[in-house]
mmCIF file of C-alpha atoms and ligand atoms in Angstrom:
data_model
loop_
_atom_site.group_PDB
_atom_site.id
_atom_site.type_symbol
_atom_site.label_atom_id
_atom_site.label_comp_id
_atom_site.label_asym_id
_atom_site.label_seq_id
_atom_site.Cartn_x
_atom_site.Cartn_y
_atom_site.Cartn_z
ATOM 1 C CA UNK J 80 3.507 -60.289 -110.655
ATOM 2 C CA UNK J 81 6.484 -61.296 -108.544
ATOM 3 C CA UNK J 82 8.007 -58.619 -106.391
ATOM 4 C CA UNK J 83 11.681 -57.961 -106.205
ATOM 5 C CA UNK J 84 12.894 -58.191 -102.591
ATOM 6 C CA UNK J 85 14.006 -54.796 -101.378
ATOM 7 C CA UNK J 86 17.582 -55.877 -100.671
ATOM 8 C CA UNK J 87 18.001 -57.103 -104.252
ATOM 9 C CA UNK J 88 16.402 -54.012 -105.679
ATOM 10 C CA UNK J 89 18.814 -51.751 -103.837
ATOM 11 C CA UNK J 90 21.834 -53.897 -104.545
ATOM 12 C CA UNK J 91 21.136 -53.919 -108.293
ATOM 13 C CA UNK J 92 20.437 -50.205 -108.632
ATOM 14 C CA UNK J 93 21.302 -48.614 -105.307
ATOM 15 C CA UNK J 94 20.368 -45.075 -106.309
ATOM 16 C CA UNK J 95 18.878 -44.783 -109.701
ATOM 17 C CA UNK J 96 16.071 -47.325 -109.087
ATOM 18 C CA UNK J 97 14.540 -45.295 -106.307
ATOM 19 C CA UNK J 98 15.315 -41.926 -107.859
ATOM 20 C CA UNK J 99 13.924 -43.056 -111.226
ATOM 21 C CA UNK J 100 10.624 -43.960 -109.588
ATOM 22 C CA UNK J 101 10.460 -41.106 -107.129
ATOM 23 C CA UNK J 102 11.434 -38.052 -109.186
ATOM 24 C CA UNK J 103 8.751 -38.372 -111.902
ATOM 25 C CA UNK J 104 6.167 -38.927 -109.164
ATOM 26 C CA UNK J 105 7.379 -35.773 -107.402
ATOM 27 C CA UNK J 106 7.187 -33.865 -110.676
ATOM 28 C CA UNK J 107 3.507 -34.776 -110.927
ATOM 29 C CA UNK J 108 2.556 -34.547 -107.251
ATOM 30 C CA UNK J 109 4.665 -31.846 -105.588
ATOM 31 C CA UNK J 110 2.587 -29.369 -103.628
ATOM 32 C CA UNK J 111 2.859 -25.733 -104.608
ATOM 33 C CA UNK J 112 4.574 -24.266 -101.550
ATOM 34 C CA UNK J 113 6.063 -20.791 -101.199
ATOM 35 C CA UNK J 114 9.550 -22.012 -100.214
ATOM 36 C CA UNK J 115 9.759 -24.064 -103.398
ATOM 37 C CA UNK J 116 10.037 -20.876 -105.441
ATOM 38 C CA UNK J 117 13.211 -18.850 -105.785
ATOM 39 C CA UNK J 118 15.346 -21.209 -103.738
ATOM 40 C CA UNK J 119 18.203 -19.704 -101.795
ATOM 41 C CA UNK J 120 20.073 -21.127 -98.838
ATOM 42 C CA UNK J 121 18.412 -18.597 -96.558
ATOM 43 C CA UNK J 122 14.886 -19.399 -97.748
ATOM 44 C CA UNK J 123 15.502 -23.142 -97.347
ATOM 45 C CA UNK J 124 16.946 -22.502 -93.883
ATOM 46 C CA UNK J 125 13.969 -20.469 -92.684
ATOM 47 C CA UNK J 126 11.405 -22.877 -94.110
ATOM 48 C CA UNK J 127 13.065 -25.988 -92.738
ATOM 49 C CA UNK J 128 13.392 -24.495 -89.259
ATOM 50 C CA UNK J 129 9.744 -23.418 -89.275
ATOM 51 C CA UNK J 130 8.585 -26.816 -90.543
ATOM 52 C CA UNK J 131 10.184 -28.721 -87.649
ATOM 53 C CA UNK J 132 7.292 -30.248 -85.703
ATOM 54 C CA UNK J 133 4.866 -27.854 -87.380
ATOM 55 C CA UNK J 134 2.283 -28.444 -90.087
ATOM 56 C CA UNK J 135 2.778 -26.976 -93.562
ATOM 57 C CA UNK J 136 -0.537 -25.078 -93.521
ATOM 58 C CA UNK J 137 0.419 -23.442 -90.211
ATOM 59 C CA UNK J 138 3.866 -22.453 -91.454
ATOM 60 C CA UNK J 139 2.890 -20.776 -94.760
ATOM 61 C CA UNK J 140 1.630 -17.401 -93.390
ATOM 62 C CA UNK J 141 4.465 -17.237 -90.839
ATOM 63 C CA UNK J 142 7.028 -17.950 -93.523
ATOM 64 C CA UNK J 143 5.669 -15.245 -95.810
ATOM 65 C CA UNK J 144 5.526 -12.617 -93.052
ATOM 66 C CA UNK J 145 9.022 -13.544 -91.867
ATOM 67 C CA UNK J 146 10.567 -13.283 -95.341
ATOM 68 C CA UNK J 147 8.821 -9.960 -95.926
ATOM 69 C CA UNK J 148 10.193 -8.568 -92.659
ATOM 70 C CA UNK J 149 13.662 -10.115 -93.069
ATOM 71 C CA UNK J 150 14.360 -10.700 -96.764
ATOM 72 C CA UNK J 151 18.036 -11.533 -96.206
ATOM 73 C CA UNK J 152 20.325 -13.053 -93.609
ATOM 74 C CA UNK J 153 21.702 -9.576 -92.888
ATOM 75 C CA UNK J 154 18.208 -8.212 -92.268
ATOM 76 C CA UNK J 155 17.563 -10.996 -89.786
ATOM 77 C CA UNK J 156 20.946 -10.602 -88.123
ATOM 78 C CA UNK J 157 20.447 -6.872 -87.516
ATOM 79 C CA UNK J 158 16.855 -7.249 -86.272
ATOM 80 C CA UNK J 159 16.003 -7.045 -82.609
ATOM 81 C CA UNK J 160 15.164 -10.424 -81.045
ATOM 82 C CA UNK J 161 11.837 -8.964 -79.858
ATOM 83 C CA UNK J 162 10.833 -8.316 -83.455
ATOM 84 C CA UNK J 163 11.834 -11.858 -84.431
ATOM 85 C CA UNK J 164 9.867 -13.383 -81.559
ATOM 86 C CA UNK J 165 6.845 -11.192 -82.320
ATOM 87 C CA UNK J 166 6.758 -12.624 -85.855
ATOM 88 C CA UNK J 167 7.149 -16.132 -84.427
ATOM 89 C CA UNK J 168 4.333 -15.678 -81.884
ATOM 90 C CA UNK J 169 1.932 -18.608 -82.018
ATOM 91 C CA UNK J 170 4.243 -20.873 -84.065
ATOM 92 C CA UNK J 171 5.627 -22.574 -80.947
ATOM 93 C CA UNK J 172 9.061 -24.032 -80.143
ATOM 94 C CA UNK J 173 10.467 -20.540 -79.707
ATOM 95 C CA UNK J 174 14.001 -21.771 -79.230
ATOM 96 C CA UNK J 175 13.984 -22.207 -83.014
ATOM 97 C CA UNK J 176 13.477 -18.469 -83.518
ATOM 98 C CA UNK J 177 16.286 -17.600 -81.137
ATOM 99 C CA UNK J 178 18.616 -20.120 -82.815
ATOM 100 C CA UNK J 179 17.776 -18.797 -86.271
ATOM 101 C CA UNK J 180 18.510 -15.265 -85.127
ATOM 102 C CA UNK J 181 21.796 -16.292 -83.481
ATOM 103 C CA UNK J 182 22.658 -18.351 -86.560
ATOM 104 C CA UNK J 183 22.096 -15.343 -88.853
ATOM 105 C CA UNK J 184 24.438 -13.263 -86.693
ATOM 106 C CA UNK J 185 26.980 -16.063 -86.819
ATOM 107 C CA UNK J 186 26.764 -16.201 -90.638
ATOM 108 C CA UNK J 187 27.307 -12.439 -90.899
ATOM 109 C CA UNK J 188 30.215 -12.518 -88.439
ATOM 110 C CA UNK J 189 32.042 -15.493 -89.906
ATOM 111 C CA UNK J 190 30.901 -15.783 -93.530
ATOM 112 C CA UNK J 191 30.082 -12.218 -94.551
ATOM 113 C CA UNK J 192 26.330 -12.883 -94.619
ATOM 114 C CA UNK J 193 26.484 -15.774 -97.134
ATOM 115 C CA UNK J 194 25.792 -19.363 -96.151
ATOM 116 C CA UNK J 195 28.845 -21.517 -96.889
ATOM 117 C CA UNK J 196 28.487 -24.130 -99.625
ATOM 118 C CA UNK J 197 29.736 -26.982 -97.486
ATOM 119 C CA UNK J 198 27.861 -29.376 -95.217
ATOM 120 C CA UNK J 199 30.718 -29.362 -92.717
ATOM 121 C CA UNK J 200 30.811 -25.560 -92.478
ATOM 122 C CA UNK J 201 27.021 -25.295 -92.374
ATOM 123 C CA UNK J 202 27.068 -27.567 -89.348
ATOM 124 C CA UNK J 203 29.346 -25.170 -87.490
ATOM 125 C CA UNK J 204 26.667 -22.445 -87.617
ATOM 126 C CA UNK J 205 24.653 -21.933 -84.460
ATOM 127 C CA UNK J 206 21.341 -23.781 -84.616
ATOM 128 C CA UNK J 207 22.098 -25.733 -87.808
ATOM 129 C CA UNK J 208 22.121 -29.474 -87.154
ATOM 130 C CA UNK J 209 22.664 -32.411 -89.522
ATOM 131 C CA UNK J 210 19.142 -32.278 -90.934
ATOM 132 C CA UNK J 211 19.059 -28.542 -91.688
ATOM 133 C CA UNK J 212 22.605 -28.634 -93.073
ATOM 134 C CA UNK J 213 21.578 -31.478 -95.395
ATOM 135 C CA UNK J 214 18.485 -29.579 -96.526
ATOM 136 C CA UNK J 215 20.353 -26.328 -97.282
ATOM 137 C CA UNK J 216 23.309 -28.059 -98.927
ATOM 138 C CA UNK J 217 21.258 -30.323 -101.170
ATOM 139 C CA UNK J 218 18.248 -28.134 -101.970
ATOM 140 C CA UNK J 219 19.940 -24.762 -102.344
ATOM 141 C CA UNK J 220 23.456 -25.716 -103.430
ATOM 142 C CA UNK J 221 22.950 -29.059 -105.208
ATOM 143 C CA UNK J 222 25.421 -30.914 -102.987
ATOM 144 C CA UNK J 223 24.964 -34.666 -102.875
ATOM 145 C CA UNK J 224 24.205 -35.209 -99.212
ATOM 146 C CA UNK J 225 21.406 -36.983 -97.380
ATOM 147 C CA UNK J 226 18.906 -35.815 -94.804
ATOM 148 C CA UNK J 227 16.654 -37.707 -92.426
ATOM 149 C CA UNK J 228 13.672 -35.963 -90.906
ATOM 150 C CA UNK J 229 10.570 -37.592 -89.430
ATOM 151 C CA UNK J 230 9.020 -38.168 -92.861
ATOM 152 C CA UNK J 231 12.161 -39.654 -94.397
ATOM 153 C CA UNK J 232 12.666 -41.817 -91.321
ATOM 154 C CA UNK J 233 9.205 -43.312 -91.726
ATOM 155 C CA UNK J 234 9.692 -44.020 -95.428
ATOM 156 C CA UNK J 235 13.111 -45.626 -94.922
ATOM 157 C CA UNK J 236 12.025 -47.728 -91.965
ATOM 158 C CA UNK J 237 9.106 -49.062 -93.985
ATOM 159 C CA UNK J 238 11.069 -49.578 -97.195
ATOM 160 C CA UNK J 239 13.526 -51.730 -95.255
ATOM 161 C CA UNK J 240 11.013 -53.151 -92.751
ATOM 162 C CA UNK J 241 13.212 -52.136 -89.836
ATOM 163 C CA UNK J 242 11.603 -53.619 -86.743
ATOM 164 C CA UNK J 243 13.685 -51.923 -84.076
ATOM 165 C CA UNK J 244 13.158 -48.787 -82.036
ATOM 166 C CA UNK J 245 13.873 -46.044 -84.576
ATOM 167 C CA UNK J 246 14.958 -43.663 -81.810
ATOM 168 C CA UNK J 247 18.019 -45.771 -80.997
ATOM 169 C CA UNK J 248 21.302 -44.182 -82.015
ATOM 170 C CA UNK J 249 22.364 -47.339 -83.820
ATOM 171 C CA UNK J 250 19.187 -47.316 -85.933
ATOM 172 C CA UNK J 251 19.490 -43.585 -86.585
ATOM 173 C CA UNK J 252 23.016 -44.107 -87.892
ATOM 174 C CA UNK J 253 21.787 -46.866 -90.150
ATOM 175 C CA UNK J 254 19.005 -44.658 -91.494
ATOM 176 C CA UNK J 255 21.468 -41.894 -92.366
ATOM 177 C CA UNK J 256 23.626 -44.457 -94.231
ATOM 178 C CA UNK J 257 20.602 -45.777 -96.083
ATOM 179 C CA UNK J 258 19.565 -42.233 -96.996
ATOM 180 C CA UNK J 259 23.093 -41.448 -98.176
ATOM 181 C CA UNK J 260 23.155 -44.511 -100.400
ATOM 182 C CA UNK J 261 19.952 -43.405 -102.112
ATOM 183 C CA UNK J 262 20.767 -39.774 -102.919
ATOM 184 C CA UNK J 263 21.648 -39.436 -106.609
ATOM 185 C CA UNK J 264 24.469 -37.221 -107.846
ATOM 186 C CA UNK J 265 21.991 -35.473 -110.145
ATOM 187 C CA UNK J 266 19.263 -33.447 -108.447
ATOM 188 C CA UNK J 267 20.108 -34.442 -104.850
ATOM 189 C CA UNK J 268 17.967 -31.639 -103.417
ATOM 190 C CA UNK J 269 14.957 -32.568 -105.486
ATOM 191 C CA UNK J 270 15.402 -36.202 -104.480
ATOM 192 C CA UNK J 271 15.579 -35.368 -100.764
ATOM 193 C CA UNK J 272 12.546 -33.170 -101.091
ATOM 194 C CA UNK J 273 10.675 -35.888 -102.968
ATOM 195 C CA UNK J 274 11.417 -38.396 -100.214
ATOM 196 C CA UNK J 275 10.099 -35.951 -97.597
ATOM 197 C CA UNK J 276 7.044 -35.245 -99.726
ATOM 198 C CA UNK J 277 6.355 -38.966 -100.041
ATOM 199 C CA UNK J 278 6.424 -39.278 -96.252
ATOM 200 C CA UNK J 279 4.213 -36.230 -95.805
ATOM 201 C CA UNK J 280 1.548 -37.073 -98.379
ATOM 202 C CA UNK J 281 1.614 -40.827 -99.169
ATOM 203 C CA UNK J 282 3.577 -42.784 -96.582
ATOM 204 C CA UNK J 283 1.344 -41.410 -93.850
ATOM 205 C CA UNK J 284 1.927 -42.281 -90.189
ATOM 206 C CA UNK J 285 -1.242 -44.288 -89.573
ATOM 207 C CA UNK J 286 -2.503 -45.300 -92.998
ATOM 208 C CA UNK J 287 0.183 -45.399 -95.682
ATOM 209 C CA UNK J 288 -1.356 -45.084 -99.141
ATOM 210 C CA UNK J 289 0.707 -47.911 -100.605
ATOM 211 C CA UNK J 290 -1.534 -48.291 -103.648
ATOM 212 C CA UNK J 291 -0.522 -44.785 -104.737
ATOM 213 C CA UNK J 292 3.133 -45.110 -103.823
ATOM 214 C CA UNK J 293 5.822 -45.000 -106.522
ATOM 215 C CA UNK J 294 8.119 -47.072 -104.279
ATOM 216 C CA UNK J 295 5.618 -49.833 -103.481
ATOM 217 C CA UNK J 296 7.443 -52.175 -105.880
ATOM 218 C CA UNK J 297 10.503 -52.265 -103.634
ATOM 219 C CA UNK J 298 8.917 -51.678 -100.235
ATOM 220 C CA UNK J 299 9.568 -54.508 -97.832
ATOM 221 C CA UNK J 300 7.154 -53.154 -95.236
ATOM 222 C CA UNK J 301 4.404 -53.186 -97.828
ATOM 223 C CA UNK J 302 5.351 -56.661 -99.043
ATOM 224 C CA UNK J 303 5.188 -58.042 -95.525
ATOM 225 C CA UNK J 304 1.942 -56.200 -94.742
ATOM 226 C CA UNK J 305 3.474 -54.494 -91.705
ATOM 227 C CA UNK J 306 3.954 -50.945 -93.040
ATOM 228 C CA UNK J 307 1.268 -49.338 -90.878
ATOM 229 C CA UNK J 308 2.850 -50.748 -87.716
ATOM 230 C CA UNK J 309 6.198 -49.086 -88.483
ATOM 231 C CA UNK J 310 8.232 -47.286 -87.346
ATOM 232 C CA UNK J 311 8.542 -48.713 -83.870
ATOM 233 C CA UNK J 312 9.191 -45.849 -81.487
ATOM 234 C CA UNK J 313 9.831 -46.306 -77.777
ATOM 235 C CA UNK J 314 7.111 -44.465 -75.853
ATOM 236 C CA UNK J 315 8.095 -40.903 -75.018
ATOM 237 C CA UNK J 316 8.693 -39.966 -71.412
ATOM 238 C CA UNK J 317 5.469 -39.160 -69.545
ATOM 239 C CA UNK J 318 4.590 -35.471 -69.503
ATOM 240 C CA UNK J 319 5.765 -33.486 -66.533
ATOM 241 C CA UNK J 320 2.737 -31.917 -64.832
ATOM 242 C CA UNK J 321 3.284 -28.311 -63.754
ATOM 243 C CA UNK J 322 0.875 -26.177 -61.765
ATOM 244 C CA UNK J 323 1.008 -22.423 -62.024
ATOM 245 C CA UNK J 324 -0.821 -19.277 -61.036
ATOM 246 C CA UNK J 325 -0.823 -16.244 -63.344
ATOM 247 C CA UNK J 326 -1.786 -12.670 -62.623
ATOM 248 C CA UNK J 327 -3.642 -10.429 -65.071
ATOM 249 C CA UNK J 328 -2.973 -6.957 -63.686
ATOM 250 C CA UNK J 329 -4.423 -3.979 -65.544
ATOM 251 C CA UNK J 330 -3.854 -0.281 -65.387
ATOM 252 C CA UNK J 331 -5.975 1.974 -67.640
ATOM 253 C CA UNK J 332 -5.525 0.484 -71.145
ATOM 254 C CA UNK J 333 -2.381 -1.493 -70.272
ATOM 255 C CA UNK J 334 -1.676 -4.973 -69.000
ATOM 256 C CA UNK J 335 1.356 -6.143 -67.040
ATOM 257 C CA UNK J 336 3.723 -8.474 -68.893
ATOM 258 C CA UNK J 337 6.959 -10.134 -67.864
ATOM 259 C CA UNK J 338 9.714 -11.197 -70.259
ATOM 260 C CA UNK J 339 11.312 -14.561 -69.549
ATOM 261 C CA UNK J 340 15.082 -14.829 -69.387
ATOM 262 C CA UNK J 341 16.733 -16.205 -72.500
ATOM 263 C CA UNK J 342 17.912 -19.408 -70.805
ATOM 264 C CA UNK J 343 14.505 -20.712 -69.657
ATOM 265 C CA UNK J 344 11.524 -22.243 -71.464
ATOM 266 C CA UNK J 345 9.782 -19.592 -73.617
ATOM 267 C CA UNK J 346 12.983 -17.536 -73.303
ATOM 268 C CA UNK J 347 12.581 -13.934 -74.495
ATOM 269 C CA UNK J 348 8.786 -14.151 -74.711
ATOM 270 C CA UNK J 349 6.309 -11.970 -72.823
ATOM 271 C CA UNK J 350 3.408 -13.186 -70.700
ATOM 272 C CA UNK J 351 1.282 -12.199 -67.707
ATOM 273 C CA UNK J 352 3.633 -12.953 -64.780
ATOM 274 C CA UNK J 353 3.130 -16.404 -63.358
ATOM 275 C CA UNK J 354 4.586 -18.666 -60.716
ATOM 276 C CA UNK J 355 5.129 -22.382 -61.161
ATOM 277 C CA UNK J 356 4.819 -24.888 -58.331
ATOM 278 C CA UNK J 357 4.111 -28.548 -57.632
ATOM 279 C CA UNK J 358 0.476 -27.957 -56.609
ATOM 280 C CA UNK J 359 -2.237 -25.379 -57.388
ATOM 281 C CA UNK J 360 -2.350 -24.350 -53.723
ATOM 282 C CA UNK J 361 1.373 -23.682 -53.570
ATOM 283 C CA UNK J 362 1.253 -21.726 -56.849
ATOM 284 C CA UNK J 363 -1.563 -19.538 -55.507
ATOM 285 C CA UNK J 364 0.377 -18.959 -52.274
ATOM 286 C CA UNK J 365 3.527 -17.929 -54.175
ATOM 287 C CA UNK J 366 1.517 -15.441 -56.231
ATOM 288 C CA UNK J 367 1.260 -13.308 -53.080
ATOM 289 C CA UNK J 368 4.863 -12.181 -53.604
ATOM 290 C CA UNK J 369 3.601 -9.732 -56.234
ATOM 291 C CA UNK J 370 -0.239 -9.931 -56.358
ATOM 292 C CA UNK J 371 -2.516 -8.126 -53.897
ATOM 293 C CA UNK J 372 -5.944 -9.705 -53.224
ATOM 294 C CA UNK J 373 -5.982 -11.777 -56.438
ATOM 295 C CA UNK J 374 -9.361 -13.120 -57.576
ATOM 296 C CA UNK J 375 -9.484 -16.330 -59.650
ATOM 297 C CA UNK J 376 -11.079 -15.736 -63.059
ATOM 298 C CA UNK J 377 -10.351 -18.927 -64.953
ATOM 299 C CA UNK J 378 -8.198 -21.954 -65.628
ATOM 300 C CA UNK J 379 -5.991 -22.724 -68.605
ATOM 301 C CA UNK J 380 -4.465 -26.001 -69.654
ATOM 302 C CA UNK J 381 -1.545 -26.079 -72.054
ATOM 303 C CA UNK J 382 0.362 -29.085 -73.369
ATOM 304 C CA UNK J 383 3.902 -28.837 -74.672
ATOM 305 C CA UNK J 384 6.058 -31.644 -76.039
ATOM 306 C CA UNK J 385 7.364 -32.548 -72.583
ATOM 307 C CA UNK J 386 5.098 -30.862 -70.031
ATOM 308 C CA UNK J 387 1.481 -30.279 -69.235
ATOM 309 C CA UNK J 388 0.657 -26.998 -67.561
ATOM 310 C CA UNK J 389 -2.405 -26.295 -65.411
ATOM 311 C CA UNK J 390 -2.629 -22.577 -64.808
ATOM 312 C CA UNK J 391 -5.094 -20.800 -62.535
ATOM 313 C CA UNK J 392 -5.586 -17.253 -63.782
ATOM 314 C CA UNK J 393 -6.159 -14.436 -61.301
ATOM 315 C CA UNK J 394 -6.994 -10.787 -61.692
ATOM 316 C CA UNK J 395 -5.687 -8.324 -59.177
ATOM 317 C CA UNK J 396 -3.350 -5.484 -58.370
ATOM 318 C CA UNK J 397 0.308 -5.446 -57.506
ATOM 319 C CA UNK J 398 1.646 -5.389 -53.969
ATOM 320 C CA UNK J 399 3.548 -2.279 -52.871
ATOM 321 C CA UNK J 400 6.907 -3.976 -53.383
ATOM 322 C CA UNK J 401 6.295 -6.746 -55.909
ATOM 323 C CA UNK J 402 8.870 -9.526 -56.094
ATOM 324 C CA UNK J 403 8.625 -11.433 -59.376
ATOM 325 C CA UNK J 404 9.926 -14.953 -60.030
ATOM 326 C CA UNK J 405 13.575 -15.085 -61.086
ATOM 327 C CA UNK J 406 12.687 -16.359 -64.534
ATOM 328 C CA UNK J 407 11.626 -12.836 -65.555
ATOM 329 C CA UNK J 408 14.324 -10.430 -66.690
ATOM 330 C CA UNK J 409 11.923 -7.521 -67.113
ATOM 331 C CA UNK J 410 8.338 -6.602 -66.245
ATOM 332 C CA UNK J 411 6.471 -3.723 -67.879
ATOM 333 C CA UNK J 412 3.040 -2.269 -68.621
ATOM 334 C CA UNK J 413 2.040 -2.831 -72.241
ATOM 335 C CA UNK J 414 -0.835 -1.105 -74.000
ATOM 336 C CA UNK J 415 -3.362 -3.698 -75.097
ATOM 337 C CA UNK J 416 -3.330 -2.184 -78.600
ATOM 338 C CA UNK J 417 0.404 -2.895 -78.801
ATOM 339 C CA UNK J 418 0.317 -6.560 -77.784
ATOM 340 C CA UNK J 419 0.873 -7.613 -81.417
ATOM 341 C CA UNK J 420 4.338 -6.003 -81.289
ATOM 342 C CA UNK J 421 5.491 -8.424 -78.587
ATOM 343 C CA UNK J 422 6.645 -12.016 -78.773
ATOM 344 C CA UNK J 423 3.819 -13.834 -77.013
ATOM 345 C CA UNK J 424 3.447 -17.601 -76.699
ATOM 346 C CA UNK J 425 0.201 -19.467 -77.278
ATOM 347 C CA UNK J 426 0.036 -20.137 -73.535
ATOM 348 C CA UNK J 427 0.285 -16.383 -72.843
ATOM 349 C CA UNK J 428 -2.482 -15.722 -75.380
ATOM 350 C CA UNK J 429 -4.711 -18.185 -73.566
ATOM 351 C CA UNK J 430 -3.943 -16.475 -70.254
ATOM 352 C CA UNK J 431 -4.636 -13.014 -71.667
ATOM 353 C CA UNK J 432 -7.917 -14.256 -73.145
ATOM 354 C CA UNK J 433 -9.089 -14.860 -69.574
ATOM 355 C CA UNK J 434 -8.734 -11.282 -68.512
ATOM 356 C CA UNK J 435 -8.010 -8.871 -71.358
ATOM 357 C CA UNK J 436 -10.357 -7.379 -73.903
HETATM 358 S S1 SF4 S 151 4.749 -48.700 -100.233
HETATM 359 FE FE1 SF4 S 151 3.580 -47.933 -98.523
HETATM 360 S S2 SF4 S 151 4.854 -48.224 -96.743
HETATM 361 FE FE2 SF4 S 151 6.157 -48.430 -98.520
HETATM 362 S S3 SF4 S 151 7.057 -46.418 -98.817
HETATM 363 FE FE3 SF4 S 151 5.211 -46.530 -100.085
HETATM 364 S S4 SF4 S 151 3.540 -45.726 -98.815
HETATM 365 FE FE4 SF4 S 151 5.294 -46.159 -97.482
#
């Protein structure tokens, strides 16, 4: 059977060809996910923010707990940031939680608690970028508008066999235009979701399942046999290596925690106080500003998207006049039984596991 070159396929039926193949496939193959029921702008917003850089299986319990605690934008807007961060604990990329909270307050202040039905206005809300605006507008409000996330990017790059660095601005712009050309006027949200689902379940990063793909008949990457090698992505910057020393200080049934300032990494989250430095020796030396006779009890390694942290964990008491690093806005004793009420990062959990319980 001869294949139709992708350019011809798109020029003949720019939208309906892809939509006609993709939507029935999605109808048969869509995963049953909690955010696909009872769609509202708020529910799409929360789910899409949680799903950024995070696996679906990880997100599901967080999403359900979050929606139970904050069933509406107003509930989220009036919540304390500590409560929001506590529910986000362990999900990572905590800036997302802070942005969502700020965004909810913005929506209440400027739009009376209702998300506006306009891509342009959605993009003026704190924390809502082009992708999230496209998701809310198309999936919740049926507006014909595209979106490009990591999954859609991969599908589009392969469909068009784009052999350039997909992180380049020029290529990104092209991908948004290609996505826009594909979105049908009918069911734009379902189409966008189907394209993301295809990327997540069929057009997989390492081994695309082209034999199962409803778009194989127009996929140039598949035709050329180069799909698995795409997209081309310039290597990310090497990880910054950070050394740190953390203190687990205990008093009766409480442990000392510091809350990071809002404008630093892990902003608003609580952790055993630590100092960062360029070497383990320097970090241990700096710990003396608040730790008396600290004893090393373990080491923790933690990798984030842009940094690798090596932390030596100490147990000890506080000095008479402790001076904590500037990144902490508050330090307090917290009962170990109450730790679940605090926003605590995965790194902090690892640190606490060395000396608490
Ligand atoms: S045919 Fe293969 S490479 Fe092309 S979109 Fe489908 S799964 Fe991806």
